[in-house]
PDB file of C-alpha atoms in Angstrom:
ATOM      1  CA  MET A   1      75.834   8.263  58.390  1.00 41.00           C
ATOM      2  CA  GLU A   2      74.114   5.575  56.350  1.00 43.00           C
ATOM      3  CA  ASN A   3      76.125   6.334  53.192  1.00 46.00           C
ATOM      4  CA  GLU A   4      79.483   5.653  54.801  1.00 48.00           C
ATOM      5  CA  GLY A   5      81.087   2.377  55.710  1.00 49.00           C
ATOM      6  CA  THR A   6      83.282  -0.380  54.400  1.00 49.00           C
ATOM      7  CA  ALA A   7      80.460  -2.587  53.088  1.00 60.00           C
ATOM      8  CA  GLY A   8      79.019  -2.366  49.581  1.00 76.00           C
ATOM      9  CA  SER A   9      80.306  -0.901  46.371  1.00 84.00           C
ATOM     10  CA  VAL A  10      80.008   2.330  44.407  1.00 92.00           C
ATOM     11  CA  ARG A  11      80.794   3.582  40.894  1.00 94.00           C
ATOM     12  CA  ILE A  12      84.429   4.600  40.446  1.00 95.00           C
ATOM     13  CA  ASP A  13      83.580   8.034  38.998  1.00 94.00           C
ATOM     14  CA  ALA A  14      81.268   8.812  41.915  1.00 94.00           C
ATOM     15  CA  TRP A  15      83.860   7.687  44.477  1.00 95.00           C
ATOM     16  CA  ILE A  16      86.712   9.682  42.900  1.00 95.00           C
ATOM     17  CA  TRP A  17      84.505  12.788  42.992  1.00 95.00           C
ATOM     18  CA  SER A  18      83.224  12.046  46.519  1.00 94.00           C
ATOM     19  CA  VAL A  19      86.723  11.906  48.024  1.00 94.00           C
ATOM     20  CA  ARG A  20      87.742  15.082  46.187  1.00 94.00           C
ATOM     21  CA  LEU A  21      90.363  13.640  43.817  1.00 93.00           C
ATOM     22  CA  THR A  22      88.598  15.576  41.022  1.00 93.00           C
ATOM     23  CA  LYS A  23      86.548  18.766  41.210  1.00 94.00           C
ATOM     24  CA  THR A  24      83.515  17.442  39.319  1.00 93.00           C
ATOM     25  CA  ARG A  25      81.974  14.065  38.654  1.00 93.00           C
ATOM     26  CA  SER A  26      82.130  14.710  34.913  1.00 94.00           C
ATOM     27  CA  GLN A  27      85.912  15.217  35.197  1.00 94.00           C
ATOM     28  CA  ALA A  28      86.116  11.849  36.943  1.00 93.00           C
ATOM     29  CA  ALA A  29      84.030  10.188  34.220  1.00 94.00           C
ATOM     30  CA  ASP A  30      86.120  11.828  31.476  1.00 94.00           C
ATOM     31  CA  ALA A  31      89.320  10.573  33.125  1.00 94.00           C
ATOM     32  CA  CYS A  32      87.891   7.039  33.136  1.00 94.00           C
ATOM     33  CA  LYS A  33      86.855   7.276  29.475  1.00 94.00           C
ATOM     34  CA  ALA A  34      90.314   8.557  28.504  1.00 93.00           C
ATOM     35  CA  GLY A  35      92.007   5.618  30.255  1.00 93.00           C
ATOM     36  CA  HIS A  36      93.518   7.699  33.082  1.00 94.00           C
ATOM     37  CA  VAL A  37      91.935   5.581  35.834  1.00 95.00           C
ATOM     38  CA  ARG A  38      93.040   2.064  36.754  1.00 95.00           C
ATOM     39  CA  VAL A  39      91.596  -0.161  39.454  1.00 95.00           C
ATOM     40  CA  ASN A  40      93.865  -2.992  40.588  1.00 94.00           C
ATOM     41  CA  GLY A  41      95.946  -2.442  37.438  1.00 91.00           C
ATOM     42  CA  ALA A  42      93.087  -2.617  34.907  1.00 94.00           C
ATOM     43  CA  ARG A  43      91.648   0.312  32.932  1.00 95.00           C
ATOM     44  CA  VAL A  44      88.039   0.898  33.897  1.00 94.00           C
ATOM     45  CA  LYS A  45      84.932   2.654  32.627  1.00 95.00           C
ATOM     46  CA  PRO A  46      83.039   5.193  34.774  1.00 94.00           C
ATOM     47  CA  ALA A  47      80.382   2.630  35.762  1.00 94.00           C
ATOM     48  CA  HIS A  48      82.931   0.164  37.194  1.00 94.00           C
ATOM     49  CA  THR A  49      82.166  -0.597  40.845  1.00 94.00           C
ATOM     50  CA  ILE A  50      84.827  -0.563  43.526  1.00 94.00           C
ATOM     51  CA  SER A  51      84.904  -1.857  47.061  1.00 91.00           C
ATOM     52  CA  ALA A  52      87.100  -1.353  50.118  1.00 91.00           C
ATOM     53  CA  GLY A  53      90.684  -2.511  49.617  1.00 92.00           C
ATOM     54  CA  ASP A  54      90.856  -1.763  45.872  1.00 93.00           C
ATOM     55  CA  GLN A  55      93.904   0.043  44.503  1.00 95.00           C
ATOM     56  CA  VAL A  56      93.012   3.123  42.388  1.00 94.00           C
ATOM     57  CA  ARG A  57      95.516   4.899  40.121  1.00 95.00           C
ATOM     58  CA  LEU A  58      94.376   8.252  38.705  1.00 94.00           C
ATOM     59  CA  PHE A  59      96.272  10.617  36.408  1.00 91.00           C
ATOM     60  CA  HIS A  60      94.634  14.050  36.623  1.00 87.00           C
ATOM     61  CA  ASP A  61      95.873  17.647  36.290  1.00 83.00           C
ATOM     62  CA  GLY A  62      99.395  16.522  35.427  1.00 81.00           C
ATOM     63  CA  ARG A  63      99.750  14.491  38.613  1.00 85.00           C
ATOM     64  CA  GLU A  64      99.506  10.792  39.323  1.00 90.00           C
ATOM     65  CA  ARG A  65      97.491   9.758  42.388  1.00 92.00           C
ATOM     66  CA  LEU A  66      97.800   6.244  43.788  1.00 94.00           C
ATOM     67  CA  VAL A  67      95.283   5.476  46.537  1.00 95.00           C
ATOM     68  CA  ARG A  68      93.857   2.430  48.314  1.00 95.00           C
ATOM     69  CA  VAL A  69      90.128   2.556  49.085  1.00 94.00           C
ATOM     70  CA  ALA A  70      89.531   2.500  52.844  1.00 93.00           C
ATOM     71  CA  LYS A  71      85.841   3.519  52.951  1.00 91.00           C
ATOM     72  CA  ILE A  72      83.046   3.503  50.438  1.00 92.00           C
ATOM     73  CA  ILE A  73      81.109   6.763  50.312  1.00 92.00           C
ATOM     74  CA  ARG A  74      78.415   7.780  47.863  1.00 88.00           C
ATOM     75  CA  LYS A  75      78.080  11.504  48.570  1.00 92.00           C
ATOM     76  CA  ARG A  76      80.681  14.265  48.408  1.00 92.00           C
ATOM     77  CA  VAL A  77      82.071  15.098  51.832  1.00 91.00           C
ATOM     78  CA  GLY A  78      84.338  17.730  53.314  1.00 92.00           C
ATOM     79  CA  ALA A  79      88.099  17.472  52.912  1.00 91.00           C
ATOM     80  CA  PRO A  80      88.844  16.243  56.484  1.00 92.00           C
ATOM     81  CA  VAL A  81      86.358  13.367  56.088  1.00 92.00           C
ATOM     82  CA  ALA A  82      87.452  12.612  52.514  1.00 92.00           C
ATOM     83  CA  VAL A  83      91.075  12.033  53.572  1.00 92.00           C
ATOM     84  CA  GLN A  84      89.905   9.268  55.935  1.00 93.00           C
ATOM     85  CA  CYS A  85      88.293   7.355  53.043  1.00 92.00           C
ATOM     86  CA  TYR A  86      91.557   6.429  51.330  1.00 94.00           C
ATOM     87  CA  GLU A  87      95.228   5.746  51.983  1.00 93.00           C
ATOM     88  CA  ASP A  88      97.363   7.979  49.788  1.00 91.00           C
ATOM     89  CA  ASN A  89     100.431   6.240  48.320  1.00 90.00           C
ATOM     90  CA  SER A  90     101.005   8.863  45.623  1.00 88.00           C
ATOM     91  CA  PRO A  91     104.476   9.987  44.603  1.00 85.00           C
ATOM     92  CA  PRO A  92     105.259  13.515  45.800  1.00 84.00           C
ATOM     93  CA  PRO A  93     104.238  16.347  43.462  1.00 76.00           C
ATOM     94  CA  PRO A  94     106.981  17.918  41.356  1.00 70.00           C
ATOM     95  CA  PRO A  95     108.777  20.830  43.005  1.00 71.00           C
ATOM     96  CA  ARG A  96     107.414  24.278  42.218  1.00 64.00           C
ATOM     97  CA  GLU A  97     110.801  25.552  41.060  1.00 64.00           C
ATOM     98  CA  PHE A  98     110.401  23.619  37.798  1.00 60.00           C
ATOM     99  CA  THR A  99     107.297  25.561  36.800  1.00 59.00           C
ATOM    100  CA  ALA A 100     107.742  28.370  34.286  1.00 59.00           C
ATOM    101  CA  PRO A 101     107.733  31.893  35.693  1.00 59.00           C
ATOM    102  CA  VAL A 102     104.673  33.970  34.912  1.00 63.00           C
ATOM    103  CA  ALA A 103     105.001  37.546  33.749  1.00 62.00           C
ATOM    104  CA  ILE A 104     102.924  39.819  35.971  1.00 71.00           C
ATOM    105  CA  ARG A 105     101.817  43.299  34.954  1.00 69.00           C
ATOM    106  CA  ASP A 106     100.268  45.972  37.122  1.00 76.00           C
ATOM    107  CA  ARG A 107      96.521  46.378  36.805  1.00 79.00           C
ATOM    108  CA  GLY A 108      95.610  49.284  34.604  1.00 76.00           C
ATOM    109  CA  ALA A 109      99.057  49.435  32.995  1.00 79.00           C
ATOM    110  CA  GLY A 110      97.451  49.254  29.568  1.00 82.00           C
ATOM    111  CA  ARG A 111      98.572  47.232  26.614  1.00 85.00           C
ATOM    112  CA  PRO A 112     102.131  45.912  26.744  1.00 83.00           C
ATOM    113  CA  THR A 113     104.663  47.624  24.502  1.00 86.00           C
ATOM    114  CA  LYS A 114     106.812  45.710  22.066  1.00 91.00           C
ATOM    115  CA  ARG A 115     109.619  45.779  24.620  1.00 90.00           C
ATOM    116  CA  ASP A 116     107.283  44.447  27.347  1.00 85.00           C
ATOM    117  CA  ARG A 117     106.074  41.681  25.025  1.00 85.00           C
ATOM    118  CA  ARG A 118     109.656  40.615  24.239  1.00 89.00           C
ATOM    119  CA  GLU A 119     110.467  40.531  27.954  1.00 85.00           C
ATOM    120  CA  MET A 120     107.401  38.381  28.681  1.00 80.00           C
ATOM    121  CA  ASN A 121     108.320  35.999  25.851  1.00 84.00           C
ATOM    122  CA  ARG A 122     111.860  35.751  27.182  1.00 83.00           C
ATOM    123  CA  LEU A 123     110.613  34.902  30.674  1.00 79.00           C
ATOM    124  CA  GLN A 124     108.194  32.295  29.375  1.00 75.00           C
ATOM    125  CA  GLY A 125     110.770  30.726  27.058  1.00 72.00           C
ATOM    126  CA  GLY A 126     108.706  31.652  24.013  1.00 67.00           C
ATOM    127  CA  ALA A 127     109.768  32.026  20.406  1.00 62.00           C
ATOM    128  CA  LYS A 128     112.331  34.701  19.674  1.00 59.00           C
ATOM    129  CA  GLY A 129     111.873  37.336  17.047  1.00 53.00           C
ATOM    130  CA  LEU A 130     108.064  37.325  17.105  1.00 51.00           C
TER     131      LEU A 130
END
């Protein structure tokens, strides 16, 4: 493919989107604008160009990703190909047991009663007495 390889450079927002670290390119650009993307330790704007060997740190969706650029690609690719374009040095994600339980109701059960609402609030750690 002519768009792949280790030579050249590409915009950081396009590369982050291409290797599937974010779902959309606008999310990647917004992360750059908010200061959640660092290349080789420096905060960067969406138009910053990267090349092979650069260290990229991205904080997105409550998780920190730390990757080293292995390949420069300009177009979004499938997940198996995307994984080959970077070396992932990210810390492991937090365990699922620390996430808050979600109250689940049967479909068609109607509006929750006051008792149901209190039970859902208790499960979610919400305010008492409301």
